[in-house]
Each structure stands twice: as C-alpha cells, then as structure tokens.
PDB file of C-alpha atoms in Angstrom:
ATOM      1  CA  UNK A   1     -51.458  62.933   6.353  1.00 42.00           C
ATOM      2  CA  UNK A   2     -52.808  65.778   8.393  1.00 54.00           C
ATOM      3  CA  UNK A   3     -56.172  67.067   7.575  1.00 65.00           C
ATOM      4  CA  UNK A   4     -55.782  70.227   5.708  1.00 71.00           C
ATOM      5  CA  UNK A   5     -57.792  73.364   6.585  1.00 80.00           C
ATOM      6  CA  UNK A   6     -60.301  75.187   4.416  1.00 83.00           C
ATOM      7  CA  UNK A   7     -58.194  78.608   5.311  1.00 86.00           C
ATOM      8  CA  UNK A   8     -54.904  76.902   4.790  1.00 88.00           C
ATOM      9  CA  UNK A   9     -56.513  76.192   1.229  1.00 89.00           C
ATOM     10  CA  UNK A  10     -57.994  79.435   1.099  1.00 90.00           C
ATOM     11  CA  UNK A  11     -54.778  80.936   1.884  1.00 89.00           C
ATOM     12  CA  UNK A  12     -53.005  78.979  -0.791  1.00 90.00           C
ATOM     13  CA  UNK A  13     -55.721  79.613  -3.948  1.00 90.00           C
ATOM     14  CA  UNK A  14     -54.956  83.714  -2.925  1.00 88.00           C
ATOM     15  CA  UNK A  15     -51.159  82.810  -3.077  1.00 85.00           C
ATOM     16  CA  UNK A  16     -50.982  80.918  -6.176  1.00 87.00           C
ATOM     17  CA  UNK A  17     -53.387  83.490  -7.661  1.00 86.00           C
ATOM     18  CA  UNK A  18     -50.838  86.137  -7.050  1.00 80.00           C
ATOM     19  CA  UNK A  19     -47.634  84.394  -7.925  1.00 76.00           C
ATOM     20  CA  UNK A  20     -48.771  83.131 -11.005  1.00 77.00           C
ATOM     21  CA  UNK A  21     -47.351  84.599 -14.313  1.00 67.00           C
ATOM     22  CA  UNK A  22     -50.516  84.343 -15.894  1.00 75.00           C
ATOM     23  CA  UNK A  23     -54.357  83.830 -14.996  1.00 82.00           C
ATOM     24  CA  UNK A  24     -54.853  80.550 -14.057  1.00 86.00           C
ATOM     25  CA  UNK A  25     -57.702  78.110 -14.494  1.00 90.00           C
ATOM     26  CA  UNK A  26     -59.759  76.540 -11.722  1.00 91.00           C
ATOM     27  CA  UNK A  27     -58.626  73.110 -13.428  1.00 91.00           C
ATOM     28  CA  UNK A  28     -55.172  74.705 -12.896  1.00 92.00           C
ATOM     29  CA  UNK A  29     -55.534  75.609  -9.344  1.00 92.00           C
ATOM     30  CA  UNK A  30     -57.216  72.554  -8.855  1.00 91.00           C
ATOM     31  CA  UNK A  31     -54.378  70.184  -9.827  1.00 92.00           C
ATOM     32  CA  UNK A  32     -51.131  72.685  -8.608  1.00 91.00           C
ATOM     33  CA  UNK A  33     -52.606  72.923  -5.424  1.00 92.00           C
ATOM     34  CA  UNK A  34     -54.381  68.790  -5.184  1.00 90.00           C
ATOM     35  CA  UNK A  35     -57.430  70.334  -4.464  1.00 90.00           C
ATOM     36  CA  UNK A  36     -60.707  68.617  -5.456  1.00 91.00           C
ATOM     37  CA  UNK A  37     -62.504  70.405  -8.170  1.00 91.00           C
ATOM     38  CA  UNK A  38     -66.243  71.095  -6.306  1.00 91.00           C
ATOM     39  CA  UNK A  39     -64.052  72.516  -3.568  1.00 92.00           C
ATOM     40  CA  UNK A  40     -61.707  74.332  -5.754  1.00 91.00           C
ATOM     41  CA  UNK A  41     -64.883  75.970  -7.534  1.00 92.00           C
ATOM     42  CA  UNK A  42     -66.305  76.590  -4.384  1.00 92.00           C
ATOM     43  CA  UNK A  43     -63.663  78.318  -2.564  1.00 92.00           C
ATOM     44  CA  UNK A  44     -63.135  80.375  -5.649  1.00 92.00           C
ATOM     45  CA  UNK A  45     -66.528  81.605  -5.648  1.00 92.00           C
ATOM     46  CA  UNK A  46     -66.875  82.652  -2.238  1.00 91.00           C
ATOM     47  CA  UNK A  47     -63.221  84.565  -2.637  1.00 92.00           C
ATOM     48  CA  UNK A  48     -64.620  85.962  -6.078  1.00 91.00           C
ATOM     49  CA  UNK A  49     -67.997  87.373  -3.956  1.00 91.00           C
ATOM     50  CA  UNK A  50     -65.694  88.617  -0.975  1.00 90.00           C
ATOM     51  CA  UNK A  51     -63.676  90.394  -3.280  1.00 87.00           C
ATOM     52  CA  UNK A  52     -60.165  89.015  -2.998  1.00 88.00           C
ATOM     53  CA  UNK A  53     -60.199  87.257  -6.618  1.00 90.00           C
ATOM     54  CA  UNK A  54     -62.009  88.219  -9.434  1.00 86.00           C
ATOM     55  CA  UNK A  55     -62.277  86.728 -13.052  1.00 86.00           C
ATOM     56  CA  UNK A  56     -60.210  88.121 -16.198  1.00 79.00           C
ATOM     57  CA  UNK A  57     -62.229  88.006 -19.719  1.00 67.00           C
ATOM     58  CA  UNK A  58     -60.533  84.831 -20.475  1.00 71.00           C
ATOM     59  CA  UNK A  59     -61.974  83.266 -17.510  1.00 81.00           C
ATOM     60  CA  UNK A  60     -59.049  83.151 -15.734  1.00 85.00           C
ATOM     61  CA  UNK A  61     -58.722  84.029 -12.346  1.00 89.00           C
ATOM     62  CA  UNK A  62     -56.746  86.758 -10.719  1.00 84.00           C
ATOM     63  CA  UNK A  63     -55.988  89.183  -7.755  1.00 84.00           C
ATOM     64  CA  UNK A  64     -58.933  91.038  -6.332  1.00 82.00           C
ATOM     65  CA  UNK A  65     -59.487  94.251  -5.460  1.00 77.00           C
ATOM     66  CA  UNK A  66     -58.789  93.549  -1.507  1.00 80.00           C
ATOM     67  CA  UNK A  67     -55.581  91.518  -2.184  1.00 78.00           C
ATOM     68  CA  UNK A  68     -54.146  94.811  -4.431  1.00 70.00           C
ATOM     69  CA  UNK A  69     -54.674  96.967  -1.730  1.00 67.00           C
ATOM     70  CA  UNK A  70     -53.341  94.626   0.969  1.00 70.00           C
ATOM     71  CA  UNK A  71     -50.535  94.285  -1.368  1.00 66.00           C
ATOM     72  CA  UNK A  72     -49.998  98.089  -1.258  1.00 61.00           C
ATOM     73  CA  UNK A  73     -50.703  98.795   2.162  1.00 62.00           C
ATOM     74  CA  UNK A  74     -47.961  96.017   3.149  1.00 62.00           C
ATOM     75  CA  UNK A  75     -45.586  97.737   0.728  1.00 61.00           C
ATOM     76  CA  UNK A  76     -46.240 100.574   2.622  1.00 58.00           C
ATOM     77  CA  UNK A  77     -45.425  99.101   6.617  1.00 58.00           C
ATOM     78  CA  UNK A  78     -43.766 101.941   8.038  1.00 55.00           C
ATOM     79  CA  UNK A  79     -40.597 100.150   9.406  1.00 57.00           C
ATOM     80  CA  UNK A  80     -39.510  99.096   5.400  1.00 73.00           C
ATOM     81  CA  UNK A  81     -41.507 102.678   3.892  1.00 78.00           C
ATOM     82  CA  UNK A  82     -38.448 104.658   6.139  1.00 83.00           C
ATOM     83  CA  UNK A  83     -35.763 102.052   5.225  1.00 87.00           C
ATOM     84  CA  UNK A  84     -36.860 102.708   1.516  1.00 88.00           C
ATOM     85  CA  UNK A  85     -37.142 106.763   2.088  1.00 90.00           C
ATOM     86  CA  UNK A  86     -33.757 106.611   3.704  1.00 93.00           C
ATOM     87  CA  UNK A  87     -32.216 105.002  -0.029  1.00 94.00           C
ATOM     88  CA  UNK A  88     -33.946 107.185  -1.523  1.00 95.00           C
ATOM     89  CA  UNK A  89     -32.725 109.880  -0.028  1.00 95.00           C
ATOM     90  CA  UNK A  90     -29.210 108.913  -0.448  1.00 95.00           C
ATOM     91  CA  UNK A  91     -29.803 108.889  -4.006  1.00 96.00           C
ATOM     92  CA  UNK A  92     -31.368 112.253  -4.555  1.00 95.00           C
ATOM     93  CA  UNK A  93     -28.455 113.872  -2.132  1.00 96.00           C
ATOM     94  CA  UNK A  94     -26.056 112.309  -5.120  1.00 96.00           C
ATOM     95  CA  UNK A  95     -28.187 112.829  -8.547  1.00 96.00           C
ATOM     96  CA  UNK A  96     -29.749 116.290  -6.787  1.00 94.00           C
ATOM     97  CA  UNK A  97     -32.970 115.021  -8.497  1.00 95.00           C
ATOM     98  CA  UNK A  98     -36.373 113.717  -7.204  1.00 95.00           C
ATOM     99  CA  UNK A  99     -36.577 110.358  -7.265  1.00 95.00           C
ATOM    100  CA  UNK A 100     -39.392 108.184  -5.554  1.00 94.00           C
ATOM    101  CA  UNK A 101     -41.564 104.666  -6.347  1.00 94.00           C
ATOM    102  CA  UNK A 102     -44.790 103.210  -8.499  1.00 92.00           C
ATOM    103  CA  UNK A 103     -46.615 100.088  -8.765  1.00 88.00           C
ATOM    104  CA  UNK A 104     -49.403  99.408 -10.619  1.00 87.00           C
ATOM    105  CA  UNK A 105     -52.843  99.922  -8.607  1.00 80.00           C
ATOM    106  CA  UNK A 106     -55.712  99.492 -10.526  1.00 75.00           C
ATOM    107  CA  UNK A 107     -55.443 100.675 -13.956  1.00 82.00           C
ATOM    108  CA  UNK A 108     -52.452 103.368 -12.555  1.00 89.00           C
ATOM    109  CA  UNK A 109     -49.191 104.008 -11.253  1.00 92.00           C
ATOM    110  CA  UNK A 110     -49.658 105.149  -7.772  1.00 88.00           C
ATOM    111  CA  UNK A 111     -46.388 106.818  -5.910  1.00 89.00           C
ATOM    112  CA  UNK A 112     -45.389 105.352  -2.866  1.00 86.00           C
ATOM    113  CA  UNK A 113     -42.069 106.651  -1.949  1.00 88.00           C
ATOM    114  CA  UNK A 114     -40.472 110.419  -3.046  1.00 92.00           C
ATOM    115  CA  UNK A 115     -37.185 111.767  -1.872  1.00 94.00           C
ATOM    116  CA  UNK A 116     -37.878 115.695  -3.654  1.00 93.00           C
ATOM    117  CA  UNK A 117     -34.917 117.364  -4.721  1.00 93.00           C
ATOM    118  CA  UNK A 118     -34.059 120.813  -3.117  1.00 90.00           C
ATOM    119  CA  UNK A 119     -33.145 122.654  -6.486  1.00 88.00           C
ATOM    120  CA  UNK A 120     -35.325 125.395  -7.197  1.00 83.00           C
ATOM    121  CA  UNK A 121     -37.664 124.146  -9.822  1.00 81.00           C
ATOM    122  CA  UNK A 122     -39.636 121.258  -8.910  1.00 78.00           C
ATOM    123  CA  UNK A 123     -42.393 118.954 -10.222  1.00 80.00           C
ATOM    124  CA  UNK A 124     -44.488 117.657  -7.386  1.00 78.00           C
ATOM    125  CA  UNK A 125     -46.063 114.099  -7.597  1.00 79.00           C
ATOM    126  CA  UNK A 126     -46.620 113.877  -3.674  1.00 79.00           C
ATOM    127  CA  UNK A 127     -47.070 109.931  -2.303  1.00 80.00           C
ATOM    128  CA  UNK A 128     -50.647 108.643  -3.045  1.00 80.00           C
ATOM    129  CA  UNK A 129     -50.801 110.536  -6.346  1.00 86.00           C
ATOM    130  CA  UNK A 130     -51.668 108.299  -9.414  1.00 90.00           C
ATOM    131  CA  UNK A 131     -50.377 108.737 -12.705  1.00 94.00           C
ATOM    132  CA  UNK A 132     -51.585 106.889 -16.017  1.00 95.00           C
ATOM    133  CA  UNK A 133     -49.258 103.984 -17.392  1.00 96.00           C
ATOM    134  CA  UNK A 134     -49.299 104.600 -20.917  1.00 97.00           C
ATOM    135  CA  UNK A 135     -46.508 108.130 -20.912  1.00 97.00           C
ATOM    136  CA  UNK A 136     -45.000 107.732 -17.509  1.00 97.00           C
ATOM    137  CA  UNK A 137     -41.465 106.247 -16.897  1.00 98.00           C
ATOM    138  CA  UNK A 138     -42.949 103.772 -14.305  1.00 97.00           C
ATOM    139  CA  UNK A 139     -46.200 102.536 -16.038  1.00 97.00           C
ATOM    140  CA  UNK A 140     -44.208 101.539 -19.379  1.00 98.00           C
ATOM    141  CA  UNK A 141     -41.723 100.122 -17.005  1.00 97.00           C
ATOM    142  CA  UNK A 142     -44.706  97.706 -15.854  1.00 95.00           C
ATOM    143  CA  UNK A 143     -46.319  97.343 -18.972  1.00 96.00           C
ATOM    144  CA  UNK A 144     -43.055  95.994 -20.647  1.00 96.00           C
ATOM    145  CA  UNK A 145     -42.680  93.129 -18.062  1.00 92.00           C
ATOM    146  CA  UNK A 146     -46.042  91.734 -18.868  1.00 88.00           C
ATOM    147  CA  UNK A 147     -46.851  89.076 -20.919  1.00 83.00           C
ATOM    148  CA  UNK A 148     -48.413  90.150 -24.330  1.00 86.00           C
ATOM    149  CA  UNK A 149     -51.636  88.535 -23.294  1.00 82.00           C
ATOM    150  CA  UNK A 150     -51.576  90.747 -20.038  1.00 82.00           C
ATOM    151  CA  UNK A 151     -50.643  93.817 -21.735  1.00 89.00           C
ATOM    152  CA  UNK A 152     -52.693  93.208 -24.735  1.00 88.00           C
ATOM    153  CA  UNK A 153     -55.821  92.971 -22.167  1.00 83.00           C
ATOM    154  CA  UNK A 154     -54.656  96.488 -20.298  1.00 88.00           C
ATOM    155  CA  UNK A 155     -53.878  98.374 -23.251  1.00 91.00           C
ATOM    156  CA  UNK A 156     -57.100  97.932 -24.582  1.00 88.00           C
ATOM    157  CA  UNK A 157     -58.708  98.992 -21.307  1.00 87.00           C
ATOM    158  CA  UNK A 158     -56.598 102.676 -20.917  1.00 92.00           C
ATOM    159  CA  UNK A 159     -57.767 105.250 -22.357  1.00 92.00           C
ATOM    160  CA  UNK A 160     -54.682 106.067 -23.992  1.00 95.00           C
ATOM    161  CA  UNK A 161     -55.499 109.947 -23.317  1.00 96.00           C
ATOM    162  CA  UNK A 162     -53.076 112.650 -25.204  1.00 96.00           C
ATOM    163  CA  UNK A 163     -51.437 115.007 -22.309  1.00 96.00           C
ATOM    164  CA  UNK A 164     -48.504 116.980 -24.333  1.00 97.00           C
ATOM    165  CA  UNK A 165     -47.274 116.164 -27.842  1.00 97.00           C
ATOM    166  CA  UNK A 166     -45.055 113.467 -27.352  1.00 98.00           C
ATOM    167  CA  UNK A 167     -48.057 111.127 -25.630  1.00 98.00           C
ATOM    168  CA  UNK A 168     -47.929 107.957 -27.946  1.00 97.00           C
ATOM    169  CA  UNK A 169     -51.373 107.140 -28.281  1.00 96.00           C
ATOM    170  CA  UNK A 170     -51.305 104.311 -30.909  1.00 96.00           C
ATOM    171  CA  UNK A 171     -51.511 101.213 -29.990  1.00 95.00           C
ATOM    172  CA  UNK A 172     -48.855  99.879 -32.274  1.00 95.00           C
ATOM    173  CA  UNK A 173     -46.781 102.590 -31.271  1.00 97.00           C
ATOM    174  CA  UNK A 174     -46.411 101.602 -27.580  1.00 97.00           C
ATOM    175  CA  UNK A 175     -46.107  98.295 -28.401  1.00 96.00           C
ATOM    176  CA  UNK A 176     -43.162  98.800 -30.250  1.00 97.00           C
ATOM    177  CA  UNK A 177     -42.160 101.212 -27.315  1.00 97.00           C
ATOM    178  CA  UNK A 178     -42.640  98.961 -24.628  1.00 97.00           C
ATOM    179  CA  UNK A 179     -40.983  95.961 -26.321  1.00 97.00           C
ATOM    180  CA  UNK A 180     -38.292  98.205 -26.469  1.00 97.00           C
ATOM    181  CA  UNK A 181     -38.069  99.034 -22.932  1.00 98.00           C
ATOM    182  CA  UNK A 182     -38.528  94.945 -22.139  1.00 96.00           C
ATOM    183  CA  UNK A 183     -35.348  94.793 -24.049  1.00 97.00           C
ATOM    184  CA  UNK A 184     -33.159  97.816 -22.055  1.00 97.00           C
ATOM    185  CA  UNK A 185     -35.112  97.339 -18.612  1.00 96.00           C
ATOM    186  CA  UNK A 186     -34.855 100.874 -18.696  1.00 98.00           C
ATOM    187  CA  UNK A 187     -38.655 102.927 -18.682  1.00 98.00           C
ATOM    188  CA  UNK A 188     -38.921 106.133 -20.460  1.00 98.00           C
ATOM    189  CA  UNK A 189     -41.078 109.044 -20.115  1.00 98.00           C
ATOM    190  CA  UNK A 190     -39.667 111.255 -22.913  1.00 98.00           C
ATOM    191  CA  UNK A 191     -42.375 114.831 -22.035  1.00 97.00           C
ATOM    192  CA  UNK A 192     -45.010 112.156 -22.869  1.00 98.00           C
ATOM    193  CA  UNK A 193     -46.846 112.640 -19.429  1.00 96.00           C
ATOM    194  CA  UNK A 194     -45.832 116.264 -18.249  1.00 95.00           C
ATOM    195  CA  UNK A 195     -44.293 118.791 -20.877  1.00 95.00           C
ATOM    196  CA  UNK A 196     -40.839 119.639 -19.852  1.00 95.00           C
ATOM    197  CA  UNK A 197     -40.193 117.068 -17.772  1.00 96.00           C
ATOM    198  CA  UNK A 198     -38.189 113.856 -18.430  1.00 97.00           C
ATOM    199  CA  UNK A 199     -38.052 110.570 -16.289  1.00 97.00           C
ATOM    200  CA  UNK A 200     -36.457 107.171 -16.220  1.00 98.00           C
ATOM    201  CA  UNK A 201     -37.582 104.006 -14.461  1.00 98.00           C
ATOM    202  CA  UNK A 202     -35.654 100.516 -13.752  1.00 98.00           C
ATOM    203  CA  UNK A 203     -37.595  97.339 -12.180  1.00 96.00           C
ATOM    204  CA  UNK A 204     -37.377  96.549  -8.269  1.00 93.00           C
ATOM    205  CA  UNK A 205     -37.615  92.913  -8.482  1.00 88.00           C
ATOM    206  CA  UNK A 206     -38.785  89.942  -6.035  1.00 80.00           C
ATOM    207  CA  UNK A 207     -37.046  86.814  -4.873  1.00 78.00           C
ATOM    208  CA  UNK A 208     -37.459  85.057  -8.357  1.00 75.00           C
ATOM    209  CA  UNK A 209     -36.675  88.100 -10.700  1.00 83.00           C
ATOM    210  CA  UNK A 210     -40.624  89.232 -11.539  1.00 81.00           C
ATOM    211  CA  UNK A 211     -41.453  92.847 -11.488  1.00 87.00           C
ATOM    212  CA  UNK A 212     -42.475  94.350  -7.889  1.00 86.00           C
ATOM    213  CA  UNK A 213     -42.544  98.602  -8.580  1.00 91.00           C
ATOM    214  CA  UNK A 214     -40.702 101.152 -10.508  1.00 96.00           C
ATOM    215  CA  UNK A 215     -38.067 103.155  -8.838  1.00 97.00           C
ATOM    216  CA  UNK A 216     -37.800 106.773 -10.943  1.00 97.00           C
ATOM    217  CA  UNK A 217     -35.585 109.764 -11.246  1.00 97.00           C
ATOM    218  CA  UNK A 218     -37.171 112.863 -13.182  1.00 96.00           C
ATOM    219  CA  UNK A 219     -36.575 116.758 -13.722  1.00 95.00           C
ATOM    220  CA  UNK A 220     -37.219 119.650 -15.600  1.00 95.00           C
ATOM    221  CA  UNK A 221     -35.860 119.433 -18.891  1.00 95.00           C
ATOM    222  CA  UNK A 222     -34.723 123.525 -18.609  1.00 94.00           C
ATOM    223  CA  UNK A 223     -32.230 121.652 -16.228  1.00 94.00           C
ATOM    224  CA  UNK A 224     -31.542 118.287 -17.277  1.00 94.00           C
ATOM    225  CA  UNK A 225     -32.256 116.233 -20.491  1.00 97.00           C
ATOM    226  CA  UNK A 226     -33.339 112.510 -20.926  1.00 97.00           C
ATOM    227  CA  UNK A 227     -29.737 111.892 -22.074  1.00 97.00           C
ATOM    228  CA  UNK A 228     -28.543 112.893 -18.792  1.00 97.00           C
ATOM    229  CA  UNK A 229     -31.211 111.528 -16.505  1.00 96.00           C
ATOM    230  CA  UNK A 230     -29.742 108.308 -18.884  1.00 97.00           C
ATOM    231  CA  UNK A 231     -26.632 108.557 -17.420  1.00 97.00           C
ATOM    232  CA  UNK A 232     -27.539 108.030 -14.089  1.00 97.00           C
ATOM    233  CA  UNK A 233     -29.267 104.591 -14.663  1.00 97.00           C
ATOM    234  CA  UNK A 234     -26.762 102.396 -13.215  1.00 97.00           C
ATOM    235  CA  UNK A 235     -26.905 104.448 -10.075  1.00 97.00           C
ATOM    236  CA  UNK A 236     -30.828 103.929  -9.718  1.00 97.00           C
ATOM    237  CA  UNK A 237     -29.947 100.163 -10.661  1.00 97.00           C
ATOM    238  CA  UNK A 238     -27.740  99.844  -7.466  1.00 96.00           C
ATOM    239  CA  UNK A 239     -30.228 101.436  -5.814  1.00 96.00           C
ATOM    240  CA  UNK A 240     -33.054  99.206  -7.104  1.00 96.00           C
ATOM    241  CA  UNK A 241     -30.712  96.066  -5.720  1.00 94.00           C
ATOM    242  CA  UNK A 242     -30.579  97.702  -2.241  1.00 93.00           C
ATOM    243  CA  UNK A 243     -34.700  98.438  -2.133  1.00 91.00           C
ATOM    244  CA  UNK A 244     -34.757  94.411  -2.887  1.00 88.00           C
ATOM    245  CA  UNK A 245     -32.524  93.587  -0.457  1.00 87.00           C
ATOM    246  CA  UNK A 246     -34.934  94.730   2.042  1.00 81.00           C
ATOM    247  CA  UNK A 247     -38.001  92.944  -0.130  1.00 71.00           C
ATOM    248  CA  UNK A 248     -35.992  89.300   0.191  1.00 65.00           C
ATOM    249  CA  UNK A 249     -35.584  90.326   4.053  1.00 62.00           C
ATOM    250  CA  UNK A 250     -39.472  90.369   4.190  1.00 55.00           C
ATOM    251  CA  UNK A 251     -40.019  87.535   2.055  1.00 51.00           C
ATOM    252  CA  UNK A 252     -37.576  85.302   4.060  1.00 52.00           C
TER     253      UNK A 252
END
C-alpha cells in the first residue's frame, strides 16, 4: 500500500471536519480516517493553531475560520456567481420581487447573490451585507436544519436582539418556530427583521440532501403579504433545484 502523505491526511481531517453532521472527536477522526492517534492529535493541533479547525465547547472539532471563508469565497467563483445571478434573475422577471442568497458566516447570514426587483419601492440588502439569523427568512431556514445540539449551542451564543415587534426573542419561542420550519422546509421572516417587510426562504441542498444556503424572495408588505410571497414557494423550490444542479456540477 502506497505511503500516504501528511497533506493527503491533512486534506482529509479538513474534509471530514466539514462533511460531518456533527463535531467529531479526534478518536473519531482517528478511526474514520485509519489514522494513528499521536498523528491524528498532532495534525489537529497544528490545523487548530493555523486556523482552519477550531474546537466546539464539547470538545469537538469543527470548521475554522479560514475553511468558512474559503467555503464562501468558492461559493462565490465568478463563472457559477453569474450562472446563479442569471436564475435569479429569471425568477424576479416572473415573481417581480427581489430575490437573492444566504449562508451562514460566522454567527450571520451574509447575502451572496440579489436579483432587485424594478418596482418602485425597494428594500436594499446589497451582496456582502449580513443579517442576524434569529428574524430573517434565511437564518431560521439554517437554524431549522441543525441538529438540536448545534442549534442549542448557536442560540445561546446570538444575542437574540429585538428589531420591530414581531422579533421572537424567547428562546422557547424560536424553538418551537424553527421546529416548525424543519417540518415545512419553508423559512419565515414574518416583519421580525425589518418592519413592513415579509420574506420566505427554501434550502439549496448538496449532493446528499444537507443544507448549503437559503435562496429568498421578500417585499414590502404595502405591496405584498406573507400569504402571497407563500404562494410563490414552489417557484423558488424549482429554482432552488436548478441553483443545485450547478452545485452537483462542481462537486462532480
């Protein structure tokens, strides 16, 4: 059997890492990946110092801060950014409402594609803004397709700020909220983040079905209400499917 190199195995703890559905253990990575334990400890160390893992509170280890922002710059490749913008587009010329995308960055949603609608009354959220997860369409979206460990560890580090008067704040609250959107698939900003407007979210997906981004559609509620935007959801669901073709053409 070949030798195997310490950046193949590098390469593979940073993989596993990322795919996993939950923080893994270095005994864990150790045995999924036949890697001796003083190695596997070792390699995890230096990747913890460089800054592409890091350690959760239950000593598990996770993404870094260097492999999320890879992760978002890649999303971002211009060739698959214009294909995206170009379905986007499409979609907004249909609904005649902005539409764009989030994933999670940090402890945020940050907004990587937007197709603005040309209707009069706008609500600008240009690419590169963040938004909080807690009352936005997208962040519930991603909060409901964690595992209740995962979320339980997130939710108790937002802030859980009030912005109008429909901003659920309690923890229980959300909880309920979100387990209802892990039921629909469906994300729901109700005025929770912005007063007046309304938005609705459905999951772009990878390869094997976990959770990549958000793709939205919001408006003004003088225009449109969430009933409406409602309505539309099996349009953005198509629309989600053709966004992942393009992810399975990258993954392949």
């Amino acid at each position: 059997m070949p030798k195997v190199s310490s950046i193949t195995r590098v390469l593979e703890i940073i993989e596993a890492a990322s795919y996993a559905s939950k923080p893994l253990s270095p005994l864990e990575l150790s045995q999924e990946l036949d890697i001796p334990k003083p190695t596997i400890h070792r390699l995890i160390q230096n990747l913890v110092d460089e800054g592409f893992l890091t350690v959760d509170i239950g000593g598990g280890i996770i993404p870094g801060k260097r492999v999320r922002n890879l992760s978002v710059e890649l999303w971002q490749q211009r060739l698959f950014f214009n294909e995206r913008q170009m379905i986007l587009q499409k979609l907004v010329d249909e609904l005649k409402e902005t539409c764009g995308i989030g994933v999670p960055y940090h402890m945020n949603m940050i907004y990587t594609n937007r197709a603005q609608t040309t209707l009069p009354l706008q609500i600008y959220l240009p690419v590169g803004a963040k938004s909080p997860m807690w009352c936005t369409a997208t962040g519930k979206l991603y909060l409901s397709q964690l595992s209740a460990t995962s979320r339980h560890k997130i939710l108790q580090g937002l802030p859980l700020d009030k912005f109008t008067k429909n901003t659920i704040t309690d923890i229980d609250a959300l909880n309920a909220e979100l387990d209802r959107i892990a039921e629909t698939g469906i994300g729901i900003d109700n005025e929770e983040f912005i007063s007046e407007m309304v938005a609705v979210a459905v999951p772009i997906l990878d390869k094997k079905s976990r959770y990549l981004a958000s793709l939205y559609l919001h408006a003004p509620t003088i225009r449109v209400s969430l009933d409406e935007l409602l309505v539309h959801v099996p349009r953005l669901q198509k629309a989600a499917q053709d966004i992942q073709a393009l992810v399975y053409d990258l993954q392949s």
